[in-house]
mmCIF file of C-alpha atoms and ligand atoms in Angstrom:
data_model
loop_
_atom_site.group_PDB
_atom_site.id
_atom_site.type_symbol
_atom_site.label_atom_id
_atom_site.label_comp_id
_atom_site.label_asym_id
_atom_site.label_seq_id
_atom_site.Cartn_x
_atom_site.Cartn_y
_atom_site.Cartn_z
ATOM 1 C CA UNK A 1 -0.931 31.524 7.352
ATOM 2 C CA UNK A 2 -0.754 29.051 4.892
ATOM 3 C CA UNK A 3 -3.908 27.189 3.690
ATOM 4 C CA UNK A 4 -5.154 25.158 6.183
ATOM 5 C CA UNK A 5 -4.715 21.562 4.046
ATOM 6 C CA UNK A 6 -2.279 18.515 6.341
ATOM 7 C CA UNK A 7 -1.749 15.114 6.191
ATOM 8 C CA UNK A 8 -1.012 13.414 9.444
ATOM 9 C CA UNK A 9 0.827 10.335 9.847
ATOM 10 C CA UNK A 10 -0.052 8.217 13.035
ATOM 11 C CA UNK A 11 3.353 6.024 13.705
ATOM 12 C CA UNK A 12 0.658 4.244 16.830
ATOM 13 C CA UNK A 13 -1.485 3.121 13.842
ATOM 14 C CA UNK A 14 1.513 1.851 11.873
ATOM 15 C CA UNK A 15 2.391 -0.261 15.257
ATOM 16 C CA UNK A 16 -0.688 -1.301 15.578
ATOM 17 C CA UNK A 17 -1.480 -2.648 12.242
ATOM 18 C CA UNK A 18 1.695 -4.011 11.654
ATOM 19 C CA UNK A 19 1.198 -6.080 14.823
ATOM 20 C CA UNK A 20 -2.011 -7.160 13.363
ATOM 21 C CA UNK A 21 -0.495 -8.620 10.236
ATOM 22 C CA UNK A 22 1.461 -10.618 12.534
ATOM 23 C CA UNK A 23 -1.135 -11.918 14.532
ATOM 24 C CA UNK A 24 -3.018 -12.881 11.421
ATOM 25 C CA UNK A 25 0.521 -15.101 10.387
ATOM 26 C CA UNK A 26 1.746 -16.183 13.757
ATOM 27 C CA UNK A 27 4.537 -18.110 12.093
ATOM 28 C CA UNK A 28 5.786 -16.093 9.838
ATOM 29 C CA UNK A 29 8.223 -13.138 9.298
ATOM 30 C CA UNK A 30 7.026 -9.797 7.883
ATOM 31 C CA UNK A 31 7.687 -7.502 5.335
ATOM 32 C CA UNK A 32 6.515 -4.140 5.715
ATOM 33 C CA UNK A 33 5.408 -3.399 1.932
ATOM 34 C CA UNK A 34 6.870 -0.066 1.712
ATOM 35 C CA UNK A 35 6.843 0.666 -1.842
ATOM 36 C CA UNK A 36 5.525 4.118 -3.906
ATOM 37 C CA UNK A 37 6.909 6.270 -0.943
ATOM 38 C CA UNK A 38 5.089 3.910 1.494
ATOM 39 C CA UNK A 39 2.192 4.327 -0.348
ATOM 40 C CA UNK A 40 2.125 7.671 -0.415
ATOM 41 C CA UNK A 41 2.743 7.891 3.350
ATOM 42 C CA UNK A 42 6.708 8.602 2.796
ATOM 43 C CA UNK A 43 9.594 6.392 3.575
ATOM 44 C CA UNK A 44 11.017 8.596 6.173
ATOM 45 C CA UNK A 45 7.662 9.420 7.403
ATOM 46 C CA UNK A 46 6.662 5.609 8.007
ATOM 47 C CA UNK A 47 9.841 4.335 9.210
ATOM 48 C CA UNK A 48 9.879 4.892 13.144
ATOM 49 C CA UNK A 49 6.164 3.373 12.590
ATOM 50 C CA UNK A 50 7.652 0.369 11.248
ATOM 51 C CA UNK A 51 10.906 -0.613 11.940
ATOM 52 C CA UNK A 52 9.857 -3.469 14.142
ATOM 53 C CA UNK A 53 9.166 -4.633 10.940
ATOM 54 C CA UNK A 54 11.186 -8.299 9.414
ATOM 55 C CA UNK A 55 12.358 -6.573 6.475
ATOM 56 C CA UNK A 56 11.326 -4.299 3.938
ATOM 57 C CA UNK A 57 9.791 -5.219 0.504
ATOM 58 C CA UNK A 58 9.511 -2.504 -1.963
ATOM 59 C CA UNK A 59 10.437 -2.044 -6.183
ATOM 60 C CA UNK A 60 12.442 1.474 -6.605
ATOM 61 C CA UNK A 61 16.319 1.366 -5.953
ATOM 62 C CA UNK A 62 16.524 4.865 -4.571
ATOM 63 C CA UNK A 63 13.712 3.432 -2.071
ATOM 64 C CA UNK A 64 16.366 1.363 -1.010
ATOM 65 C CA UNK A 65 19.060 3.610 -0.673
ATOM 66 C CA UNK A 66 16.650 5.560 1.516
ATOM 67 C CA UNK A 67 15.687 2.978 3.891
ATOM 68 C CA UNK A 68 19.740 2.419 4.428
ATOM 69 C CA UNK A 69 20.139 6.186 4.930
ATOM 70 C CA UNK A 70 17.758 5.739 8.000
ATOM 71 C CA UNK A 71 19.960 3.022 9.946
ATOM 72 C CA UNK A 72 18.113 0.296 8.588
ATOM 73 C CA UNK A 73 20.727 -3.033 8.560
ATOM 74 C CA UNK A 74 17.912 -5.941 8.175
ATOM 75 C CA UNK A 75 16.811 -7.181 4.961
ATOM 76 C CA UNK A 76 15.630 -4.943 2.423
ATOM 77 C CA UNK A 77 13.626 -7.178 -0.776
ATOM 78 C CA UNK A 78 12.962 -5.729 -4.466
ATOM 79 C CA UNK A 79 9.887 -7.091 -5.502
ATOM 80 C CA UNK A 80 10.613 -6.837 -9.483
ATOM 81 C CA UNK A 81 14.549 -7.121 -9.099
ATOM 82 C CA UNK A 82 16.947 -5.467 -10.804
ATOM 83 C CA UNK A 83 15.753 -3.382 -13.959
ATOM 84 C CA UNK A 84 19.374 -3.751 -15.715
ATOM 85 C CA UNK A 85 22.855 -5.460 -14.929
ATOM 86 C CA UNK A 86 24.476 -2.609 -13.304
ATOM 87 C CA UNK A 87 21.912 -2.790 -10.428
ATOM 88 C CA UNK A 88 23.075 -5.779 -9.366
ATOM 89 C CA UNK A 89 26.376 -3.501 -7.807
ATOM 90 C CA UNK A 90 24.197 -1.263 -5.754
ATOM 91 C CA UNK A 91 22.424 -4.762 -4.769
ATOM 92 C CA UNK A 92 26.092 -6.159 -3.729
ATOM 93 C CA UNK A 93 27.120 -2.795 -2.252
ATOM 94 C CA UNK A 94 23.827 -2.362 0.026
ATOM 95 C CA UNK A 95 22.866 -5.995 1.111
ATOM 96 C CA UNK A 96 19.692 -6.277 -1.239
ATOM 97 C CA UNK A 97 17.778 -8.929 -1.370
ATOM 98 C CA UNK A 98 16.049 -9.595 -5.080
ATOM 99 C CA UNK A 99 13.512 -11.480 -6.661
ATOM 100 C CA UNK A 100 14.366 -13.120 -9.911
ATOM 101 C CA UNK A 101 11.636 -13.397 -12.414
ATOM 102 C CA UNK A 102 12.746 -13.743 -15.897
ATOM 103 C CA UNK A 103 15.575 -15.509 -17.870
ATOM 104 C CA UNK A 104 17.345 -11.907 -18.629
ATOM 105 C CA UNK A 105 18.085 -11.509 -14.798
ATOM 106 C CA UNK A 106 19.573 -14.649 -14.290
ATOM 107 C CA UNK A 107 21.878 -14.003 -16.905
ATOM 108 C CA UNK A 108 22.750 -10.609 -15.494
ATOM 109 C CA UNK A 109 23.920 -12.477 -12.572
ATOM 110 C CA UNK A 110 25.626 -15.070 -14.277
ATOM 111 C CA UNK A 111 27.827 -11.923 -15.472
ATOM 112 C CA UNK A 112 27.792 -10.168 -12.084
ATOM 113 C CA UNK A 113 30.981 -9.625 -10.484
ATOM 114 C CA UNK A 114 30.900 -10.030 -6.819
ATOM 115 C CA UNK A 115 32.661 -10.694 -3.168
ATOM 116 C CA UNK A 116 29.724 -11.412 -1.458
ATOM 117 C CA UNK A 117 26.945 -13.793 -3.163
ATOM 118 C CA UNK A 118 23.322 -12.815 -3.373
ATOM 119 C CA UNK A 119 19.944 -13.838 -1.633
ATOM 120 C CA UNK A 120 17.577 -14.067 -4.602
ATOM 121 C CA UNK A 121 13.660 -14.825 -4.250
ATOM 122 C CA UNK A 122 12.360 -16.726 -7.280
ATOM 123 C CA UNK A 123 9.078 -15.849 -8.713
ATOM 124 C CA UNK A 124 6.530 -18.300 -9.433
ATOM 125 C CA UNK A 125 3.978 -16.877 -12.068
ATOM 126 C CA UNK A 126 1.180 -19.174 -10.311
ATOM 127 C CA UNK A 127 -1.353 -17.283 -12.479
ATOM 128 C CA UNK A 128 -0.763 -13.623 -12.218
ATOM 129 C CA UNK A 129 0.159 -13.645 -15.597
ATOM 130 C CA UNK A 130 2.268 -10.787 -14.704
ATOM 131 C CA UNK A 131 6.159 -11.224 -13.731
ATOM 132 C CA UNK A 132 7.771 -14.413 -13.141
ATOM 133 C CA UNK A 133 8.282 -18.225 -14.681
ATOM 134 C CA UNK A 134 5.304 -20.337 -14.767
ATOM 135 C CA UNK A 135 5.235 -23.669 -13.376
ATOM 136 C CA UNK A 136 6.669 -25.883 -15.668
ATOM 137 C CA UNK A 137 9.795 -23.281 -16.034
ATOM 138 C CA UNK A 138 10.382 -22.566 -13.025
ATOM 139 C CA UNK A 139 12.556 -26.104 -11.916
ATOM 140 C CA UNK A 140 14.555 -24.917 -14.600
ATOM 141 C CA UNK A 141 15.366 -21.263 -13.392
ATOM 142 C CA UNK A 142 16.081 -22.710 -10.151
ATOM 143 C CA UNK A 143 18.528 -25.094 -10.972
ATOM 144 C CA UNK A 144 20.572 -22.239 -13.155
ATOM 145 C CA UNK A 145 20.207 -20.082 -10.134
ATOM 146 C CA UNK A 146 21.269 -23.018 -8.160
ATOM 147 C CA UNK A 147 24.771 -23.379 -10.208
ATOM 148 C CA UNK A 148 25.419 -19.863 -9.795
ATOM 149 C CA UNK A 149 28.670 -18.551 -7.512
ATOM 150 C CA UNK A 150 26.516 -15.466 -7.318
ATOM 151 C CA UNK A 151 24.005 -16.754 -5.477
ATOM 152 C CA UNK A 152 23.947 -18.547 -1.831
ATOM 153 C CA UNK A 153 20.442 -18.557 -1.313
ATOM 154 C CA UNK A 154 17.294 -19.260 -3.266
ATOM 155 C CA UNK A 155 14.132 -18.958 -1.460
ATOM 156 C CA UNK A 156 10.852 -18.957 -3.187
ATOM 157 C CA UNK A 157 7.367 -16.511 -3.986
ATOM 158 C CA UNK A 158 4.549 -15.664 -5.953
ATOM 159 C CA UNK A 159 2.123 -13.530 -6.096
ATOM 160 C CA UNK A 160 -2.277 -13.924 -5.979
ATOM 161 C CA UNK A 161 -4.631 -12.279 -8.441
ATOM 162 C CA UNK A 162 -7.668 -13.255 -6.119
ATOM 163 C CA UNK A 163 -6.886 -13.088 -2.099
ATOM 164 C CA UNK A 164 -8.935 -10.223 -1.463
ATOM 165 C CA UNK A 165 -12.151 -11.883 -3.620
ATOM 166 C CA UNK A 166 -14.291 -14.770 -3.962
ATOM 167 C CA UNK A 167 -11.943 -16.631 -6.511
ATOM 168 C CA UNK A 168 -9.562 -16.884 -3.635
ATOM 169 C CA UNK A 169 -6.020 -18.578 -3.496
ATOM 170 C CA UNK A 170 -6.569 -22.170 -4.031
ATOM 171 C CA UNK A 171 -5.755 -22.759 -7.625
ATOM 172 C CA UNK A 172 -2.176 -20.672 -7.435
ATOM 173 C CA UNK A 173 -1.420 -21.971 -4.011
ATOM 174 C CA UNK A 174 -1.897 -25.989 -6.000
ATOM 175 C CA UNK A 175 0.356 -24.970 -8.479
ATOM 176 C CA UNK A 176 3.178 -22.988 -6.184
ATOM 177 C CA UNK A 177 2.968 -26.037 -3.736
ATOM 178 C CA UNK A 178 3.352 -29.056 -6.503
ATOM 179 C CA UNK A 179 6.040 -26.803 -8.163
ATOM 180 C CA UNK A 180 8.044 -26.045 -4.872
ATOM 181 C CA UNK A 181 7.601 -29.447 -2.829
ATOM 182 C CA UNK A 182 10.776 -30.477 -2.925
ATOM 183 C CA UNK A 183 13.019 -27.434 -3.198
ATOM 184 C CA UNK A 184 14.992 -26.400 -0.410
ATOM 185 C CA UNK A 185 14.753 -22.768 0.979
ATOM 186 C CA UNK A 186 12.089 -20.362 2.460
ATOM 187 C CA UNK A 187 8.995 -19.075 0.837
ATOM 188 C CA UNK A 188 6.837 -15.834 0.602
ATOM 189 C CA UNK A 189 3.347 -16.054 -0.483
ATOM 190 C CA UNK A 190 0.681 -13.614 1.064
ATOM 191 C CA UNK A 191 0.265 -10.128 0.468
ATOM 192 C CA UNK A 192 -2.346 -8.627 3.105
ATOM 193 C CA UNK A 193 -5.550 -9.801 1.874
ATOM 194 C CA UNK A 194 -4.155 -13.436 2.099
ATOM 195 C CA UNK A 195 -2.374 -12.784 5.317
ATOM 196 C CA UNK A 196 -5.670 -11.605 6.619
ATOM 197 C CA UNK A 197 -7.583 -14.178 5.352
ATOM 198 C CA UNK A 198 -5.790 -17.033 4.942
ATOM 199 C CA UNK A 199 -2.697 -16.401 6.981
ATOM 200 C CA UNK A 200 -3.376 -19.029 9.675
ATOM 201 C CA UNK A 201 -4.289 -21.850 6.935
ATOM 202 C CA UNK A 202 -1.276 -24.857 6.761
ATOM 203 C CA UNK A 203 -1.434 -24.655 3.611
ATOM 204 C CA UNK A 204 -0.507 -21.113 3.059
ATOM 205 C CA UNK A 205 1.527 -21.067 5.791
ATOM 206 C CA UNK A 206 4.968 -19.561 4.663
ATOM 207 C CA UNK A 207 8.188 -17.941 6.397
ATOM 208 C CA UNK A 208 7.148 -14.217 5.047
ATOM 209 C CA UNK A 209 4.375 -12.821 4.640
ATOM 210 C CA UNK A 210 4.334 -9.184 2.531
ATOM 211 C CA UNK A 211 1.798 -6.638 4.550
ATOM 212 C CA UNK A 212 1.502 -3.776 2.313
ATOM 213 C CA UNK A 213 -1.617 -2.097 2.681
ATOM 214 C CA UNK A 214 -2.575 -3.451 5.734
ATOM 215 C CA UNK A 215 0.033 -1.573 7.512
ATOM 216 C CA UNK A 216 -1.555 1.468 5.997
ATOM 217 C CA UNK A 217 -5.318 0.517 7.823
ATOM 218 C CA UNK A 218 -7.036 -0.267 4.647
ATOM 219 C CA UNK A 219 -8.658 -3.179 4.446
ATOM 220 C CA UNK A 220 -8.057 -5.185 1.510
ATOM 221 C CA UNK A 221 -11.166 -6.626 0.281
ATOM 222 C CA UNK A 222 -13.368 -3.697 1.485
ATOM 223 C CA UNK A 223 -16.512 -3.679 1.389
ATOM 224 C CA UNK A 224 -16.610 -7.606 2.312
ATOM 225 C CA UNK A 225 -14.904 -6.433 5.206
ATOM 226 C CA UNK A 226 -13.933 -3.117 6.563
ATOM 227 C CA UNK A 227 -10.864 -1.686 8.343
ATOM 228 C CA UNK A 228 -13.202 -1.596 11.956
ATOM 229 C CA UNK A 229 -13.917 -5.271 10.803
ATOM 230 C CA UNK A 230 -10.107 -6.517 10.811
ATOM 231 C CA UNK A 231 -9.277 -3.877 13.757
ATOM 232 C CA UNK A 232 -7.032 -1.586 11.444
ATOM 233 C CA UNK A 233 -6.747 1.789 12.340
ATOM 234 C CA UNK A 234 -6.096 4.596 9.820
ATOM 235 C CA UNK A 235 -2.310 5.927 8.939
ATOM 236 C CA UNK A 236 -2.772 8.569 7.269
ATOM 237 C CA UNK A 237 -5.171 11.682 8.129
ATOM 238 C CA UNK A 238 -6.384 13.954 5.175
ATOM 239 C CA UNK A 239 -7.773 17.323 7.150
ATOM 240 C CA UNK A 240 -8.634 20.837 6.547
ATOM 241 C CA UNK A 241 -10.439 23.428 7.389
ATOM 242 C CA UNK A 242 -13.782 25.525 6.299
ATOM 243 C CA UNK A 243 -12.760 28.458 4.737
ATOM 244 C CA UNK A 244 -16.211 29.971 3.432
ATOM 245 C CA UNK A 245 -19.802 29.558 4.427
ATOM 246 C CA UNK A 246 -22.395 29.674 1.801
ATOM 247 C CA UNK A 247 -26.431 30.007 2.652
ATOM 248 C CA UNK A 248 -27.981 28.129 0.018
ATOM 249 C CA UNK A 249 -31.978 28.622 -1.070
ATOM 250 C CA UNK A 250 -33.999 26.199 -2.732
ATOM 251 C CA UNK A 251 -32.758 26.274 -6.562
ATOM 252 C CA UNK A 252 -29.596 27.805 -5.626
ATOM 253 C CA UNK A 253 -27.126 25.142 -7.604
ATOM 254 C CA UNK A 254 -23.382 24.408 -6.426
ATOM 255 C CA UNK A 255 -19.755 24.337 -8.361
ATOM 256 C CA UNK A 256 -18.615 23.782 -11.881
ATOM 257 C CA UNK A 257 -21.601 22.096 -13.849
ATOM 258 C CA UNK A 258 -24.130 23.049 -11.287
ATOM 259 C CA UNK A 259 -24.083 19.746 -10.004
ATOM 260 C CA UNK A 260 -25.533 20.340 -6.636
ATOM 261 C CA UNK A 261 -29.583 22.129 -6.472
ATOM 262 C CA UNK A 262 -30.774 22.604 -2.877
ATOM 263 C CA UNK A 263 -34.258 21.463 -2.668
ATOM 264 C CA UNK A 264 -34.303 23.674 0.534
ATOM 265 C CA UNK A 265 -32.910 26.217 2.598
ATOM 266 C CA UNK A 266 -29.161 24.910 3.892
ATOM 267 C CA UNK A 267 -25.423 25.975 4.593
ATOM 268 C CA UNK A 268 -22.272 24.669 2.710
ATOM 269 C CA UNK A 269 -18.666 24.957 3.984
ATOM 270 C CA UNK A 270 -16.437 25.698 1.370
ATOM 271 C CA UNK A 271 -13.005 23.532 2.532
ATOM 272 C CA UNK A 272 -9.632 24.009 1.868
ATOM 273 C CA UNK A 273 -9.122 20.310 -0.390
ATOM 274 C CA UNK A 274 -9.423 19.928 -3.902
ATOM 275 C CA UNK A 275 -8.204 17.191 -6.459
ATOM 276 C CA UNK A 276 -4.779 19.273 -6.982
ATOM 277 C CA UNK A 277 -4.056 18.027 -3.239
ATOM 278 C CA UNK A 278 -4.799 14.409 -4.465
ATOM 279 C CA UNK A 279 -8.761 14.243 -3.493
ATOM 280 C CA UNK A 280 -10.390 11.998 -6.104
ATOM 281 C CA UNK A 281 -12.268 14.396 -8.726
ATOM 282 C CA UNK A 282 -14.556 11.695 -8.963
ATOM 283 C CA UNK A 283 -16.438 11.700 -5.496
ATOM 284 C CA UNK A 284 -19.767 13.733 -5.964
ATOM 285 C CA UNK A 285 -22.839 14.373 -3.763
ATOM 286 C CA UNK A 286 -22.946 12.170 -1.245
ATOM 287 C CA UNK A 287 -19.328 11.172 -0.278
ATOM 288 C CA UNK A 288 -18.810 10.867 3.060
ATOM 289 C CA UNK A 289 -16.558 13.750 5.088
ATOM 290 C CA UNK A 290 -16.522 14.868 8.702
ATOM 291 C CA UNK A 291 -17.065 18.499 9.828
ATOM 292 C CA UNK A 292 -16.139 19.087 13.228
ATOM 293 C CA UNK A 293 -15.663 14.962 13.872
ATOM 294 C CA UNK A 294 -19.488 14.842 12.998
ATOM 295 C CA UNK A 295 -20.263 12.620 9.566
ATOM 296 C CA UNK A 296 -21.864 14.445 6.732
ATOM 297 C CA UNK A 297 -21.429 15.025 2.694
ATOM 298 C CA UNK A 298 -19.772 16.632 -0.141
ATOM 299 C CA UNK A 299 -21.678 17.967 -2.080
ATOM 300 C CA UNK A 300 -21.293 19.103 -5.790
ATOM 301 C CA UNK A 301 -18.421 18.512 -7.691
ATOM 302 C CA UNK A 302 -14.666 18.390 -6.339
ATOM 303 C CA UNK A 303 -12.676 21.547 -7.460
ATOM 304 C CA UNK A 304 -9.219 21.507 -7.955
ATOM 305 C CA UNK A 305 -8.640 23.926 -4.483
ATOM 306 C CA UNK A 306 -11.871 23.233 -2.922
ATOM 307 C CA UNK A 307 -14.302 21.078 -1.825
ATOM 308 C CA UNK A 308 -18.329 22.009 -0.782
ATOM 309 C CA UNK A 309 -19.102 20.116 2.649
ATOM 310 C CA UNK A 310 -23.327 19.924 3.438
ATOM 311 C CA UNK A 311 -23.216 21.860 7.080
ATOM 312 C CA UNK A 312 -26.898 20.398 7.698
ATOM 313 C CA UNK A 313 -26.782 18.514 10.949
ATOM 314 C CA UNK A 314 -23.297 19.858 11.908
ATOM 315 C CA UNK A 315 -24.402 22.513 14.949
ATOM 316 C CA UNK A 316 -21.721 25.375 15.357
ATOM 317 C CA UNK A 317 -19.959 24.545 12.017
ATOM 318 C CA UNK A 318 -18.552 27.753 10.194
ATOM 319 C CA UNK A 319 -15.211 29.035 9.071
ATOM 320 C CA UNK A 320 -12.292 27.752 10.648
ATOM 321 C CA UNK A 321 -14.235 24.483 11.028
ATOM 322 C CA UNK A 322 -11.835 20.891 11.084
ATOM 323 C CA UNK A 323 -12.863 18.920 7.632
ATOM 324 C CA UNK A 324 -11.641 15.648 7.930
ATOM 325 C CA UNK A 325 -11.378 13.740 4.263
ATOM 326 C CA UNK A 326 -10.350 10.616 5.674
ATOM 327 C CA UNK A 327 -8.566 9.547 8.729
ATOM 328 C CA UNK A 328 -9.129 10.125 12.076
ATOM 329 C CA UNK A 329 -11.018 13.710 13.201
ATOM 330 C CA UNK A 330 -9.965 15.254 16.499
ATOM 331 C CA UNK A 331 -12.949 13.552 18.252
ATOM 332 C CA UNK A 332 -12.043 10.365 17.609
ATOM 333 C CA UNK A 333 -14.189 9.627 14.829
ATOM 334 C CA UNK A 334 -12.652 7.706 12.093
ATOM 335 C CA UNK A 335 -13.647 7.653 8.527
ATOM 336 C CA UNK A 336 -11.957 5.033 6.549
ATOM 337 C CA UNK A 337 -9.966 5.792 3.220
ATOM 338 C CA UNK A 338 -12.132 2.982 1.879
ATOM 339 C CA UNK A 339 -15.148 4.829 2.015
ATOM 340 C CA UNK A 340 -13.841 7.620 0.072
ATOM 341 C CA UNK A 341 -12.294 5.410 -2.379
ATOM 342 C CA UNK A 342 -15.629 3.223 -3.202
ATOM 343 C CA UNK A 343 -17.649 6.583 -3.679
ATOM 344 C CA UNK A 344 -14.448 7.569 -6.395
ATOM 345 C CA UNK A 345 -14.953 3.749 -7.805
ATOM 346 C CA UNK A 346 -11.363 2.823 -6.748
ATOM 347 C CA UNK A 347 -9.479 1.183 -3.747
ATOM 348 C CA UNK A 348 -7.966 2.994 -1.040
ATOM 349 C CA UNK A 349 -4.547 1.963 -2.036
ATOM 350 C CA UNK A 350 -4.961 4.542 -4.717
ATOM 351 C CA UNK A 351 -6.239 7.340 -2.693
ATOM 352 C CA UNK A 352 -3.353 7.061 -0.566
ATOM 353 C CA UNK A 353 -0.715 6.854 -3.352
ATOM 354 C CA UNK A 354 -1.913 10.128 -5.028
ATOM 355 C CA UNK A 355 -1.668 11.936 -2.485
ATOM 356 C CA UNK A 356 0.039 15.569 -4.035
ATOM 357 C CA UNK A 357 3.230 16.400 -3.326
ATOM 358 C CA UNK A 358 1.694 20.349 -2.104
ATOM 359 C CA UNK A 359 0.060 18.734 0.781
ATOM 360 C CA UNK A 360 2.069 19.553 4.020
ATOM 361 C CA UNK A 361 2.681 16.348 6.211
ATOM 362 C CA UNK A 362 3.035 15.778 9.986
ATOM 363 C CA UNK A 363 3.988 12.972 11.658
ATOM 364 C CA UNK A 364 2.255 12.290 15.136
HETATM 365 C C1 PLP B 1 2.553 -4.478 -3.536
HETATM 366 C C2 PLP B 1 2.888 -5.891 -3.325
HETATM 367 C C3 PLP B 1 2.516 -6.529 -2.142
HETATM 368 C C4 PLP B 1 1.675 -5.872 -1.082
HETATM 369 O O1 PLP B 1 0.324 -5.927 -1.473
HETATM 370 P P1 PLP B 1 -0.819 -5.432 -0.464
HETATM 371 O O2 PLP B 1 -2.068 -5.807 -1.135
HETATM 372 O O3 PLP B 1 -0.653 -3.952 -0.349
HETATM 373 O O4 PLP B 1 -0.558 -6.124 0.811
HETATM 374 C C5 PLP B 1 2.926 -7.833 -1.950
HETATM 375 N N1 PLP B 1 3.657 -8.467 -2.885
HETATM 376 C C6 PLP B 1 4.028 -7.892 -4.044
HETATM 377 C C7 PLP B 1 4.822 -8.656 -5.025
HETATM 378 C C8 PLP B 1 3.662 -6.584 -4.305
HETATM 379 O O5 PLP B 1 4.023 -6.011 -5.448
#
C-alpha cells in the first residue's frame, strides 16, 4: 500500500467559486487565474472545474500550450507577456492574448512577423511599482502600440497593491481612470480581493475581472473575512491517515527539539504528512487539523514525513484514522487553507502552491 498521503481536487468547488466571482462582478467577463499549475491545483486537474470560465489568465508559455492541448479555443492572457521576441510566434501560432508592459516588448512587436495581428493588454503601473508604464508614460506606449500592423486591439489593465487591505484601491483606480478616460478598448482591473470587494462599485467596474485565488476557496483578505464569510468552498483537500499511536505521560516531550511536553496523561497520532509533502515546517503546537472530521491540534514540530496530531477529544481515533490538513474531511467539516496558512505566518495562496510534487492527487 502506498503511504496513505492525497490531495483531492473538488471540480463542484471550482464551479461554485468561480460562479461566485461572477456574482461579485455581474458585468464583467472572467478570467480564471490559472497560473503556477493552477496554483498548485494542476492545469489538467482544474480544467473541467473551470472551463465555464471567460478566458484564462496565467504567466508560463508551456501553461499555455497546455490549456490548448485540453480543447480550450477561448482566450488564453499572459499576465507578464512575452519574456523574449521569439515568443511572440508561439503567441501568433496559438491565439495568445498578451499584456505589454515595458518599452522592450513593444519593440519586439514592432519586429514581429505576422498574418494575423495581436490582442495586447497594456499595463498601467498605477502604483505596484512592479511591471508596467506609469501614468504619465503610458499615452505614449499606447499610441506606439496604436501605429503598430501587429496589433488590432489594445485594451487596458493594472494591477492593486492594496485590494485585500485597509489601504484599498482608490488612489490606483484615480490614476488608471484619469490615464485611460479617453482611450478606446476594454479594461481589466480586479484580481479577487477587488472583485470581492469592490466588484459591484461603478467605478471599478471593468469588462474582466482576474479571479485567481478565489476560484481556489481562499479568501483573499483572510482573517478580515474568511472563506465561510464570502461562501467559498475549499478546492483542494490535503488528507492522510494515522499511522502510529503514541501514549504520552506527563513530561514525556514530542519530535525534533522536544518541542511538545505533556502536562498530562494523552494520546498522539503520528500522521502520514510532513513538510517534504509541502506542509508548512512552520506550524507548531496548536495548528488546527481534523482527526476523524473532528477539529483538534498538531502538536510539536512538523517532520519532514510526519506530523503529531493531539487525539484528546477525538473518541475512537487510532491507526488508520482520516487526518485532514486542510480541505474538506469526510464528514463534511471544512477547515480552511487559511487557517493553516496564518498559524505558518503566510497566505493560503502559498500553501497551495507548494504543494510537493510526491503527493498523489485525485480529482473528485
Ligand atoms: C496572480 C494575478 C492575479 C490573481 O490574483 P488573485 O489574488 O489570486 O486573485 C490577477 N492579476 C495578475 C496580474 C496576477 O498576476
Amino acid at each position: 500500500m502506498p503511504r496513505p498521503i492525497q490531495a483531492t481536487i473538488h471540480t463542484a468547488a471550482l464551479q461554485h467559486n468561480l460562479g461566485r466571482a461572477r456574482r461579485a462582478a455581474p458585468d464583467a467577463l472572467v478570467w480564471a487565474v490559472v497560473k503556477a499549475n493552477a496554483y498548485g491545483h494542476g492545469i489538467e486537474r482544474v480544467f473541467e472545474g473551470l472551463r465555464s470560465a471567460d478566458g484564462f489568465a496565467l504567466l508560463d508559455l508551456a501553461e499555455a500550450e497546455r490549456i490548448r492541448a485540453l480543447g480550450w479555443r477561448g482566450p488564453i492572457l499572459l499576465l507578464e507577456g512575452v519574456f523574449e521576441p521569439r515568443d511572440l510566434e508561439l503567441c501568433s501560432r496559438l491565439g495568445l492574448w498578451h499584456a505589454v508592459h515595458c518599452d522592450e516588448q513593444i519593440d519586439w512587436l514592432a519586429a514581429h512577423k505576422t498574418q494575423a495581428p495581436h490582442r495586447v493588454f497594456l499595463k498601467m503601473n498605477s502604483g505596484m511599482n512592479r511591471l508596467g508604464f506609469t501614468p504619465e508614460r503610458y499615452r505614449a506606449a499606447w499610441a506606439r502600440l496604436n501605429a503598430l500592423t501587429q496589433v488590432d486591439e489594445i485594451s487596458f489593465m493594472t494591477h492593486f497593491s492594496d485590494a485585500d487591505g485597509p489601504r484599498g484601491i482608490g488612489h490606483q483606480m484615480a490614476a488608471f481612470l484619469q490615464a485611460t478616460q479617453d482611450l478606446p478598448g476594454e479594461r481589466s482591473v480586479s484580481n479577487s480581493a477587488a472583485t470581492l470587494r469592490f466588484g459591484t462599485e461603478p467605478q471599478v467596474r471593468a469588462d474582466w475581472v482576474r479571479a485567481g485565488i478565489v476560484v481556489y476557496g481562499s479568501a483573499p483578505d483572510h482573517p478580515e473575512r474568511t472563506a465561510a464569510d464570502w461562501d467559498l468552498q475549499p478546492a483542494m483537500t490535503l488528507s492522510t491517515r494515522i499511522i502510529g499511536v503514541q501514549h504520552l505521560r506527563p513530561g514525556d516531550t514530542v519530535g525534533y527539539g522536544s518541542r511538545f511536553t505533556a502536562d498530562r496523561a494523552m494520546s498522539i497520532g503520528i500522521a502520514a504528512c510532513g513538510y517534504a509533502d509541502g506542509y508548512p515546517r512552520h506550524c507548531d503546537t496548536g495548528t488546527p487539523v481534523l482527526v476523524n472530521g473532528v477539529r483538534t491540534r498538531l502538536v510539536a514540530r512538523v517532520s519532514m514525513d510526519m506530523v503529531t496530531v493531539d487525539l484528546t477529544g477525538v473518541p475512537g481515533a487510532g491507526i488508520g484514522s482520516e487526518v485532514t490538513l486542510w480541505g474538506r474531511a469526510a464528514n463534511g467539516t471544512v477547515l480552511p487553507i487559511d487557517e493553516v496558512a496564518q498559524a505558518a505566518g503566510t497566505v493560503g495562496y502559498e500553501l497551495m502552491c507548494a504543494l510537493a510534487q510526491r503527493v498523489p492527487v485525485v480529482v473528485d
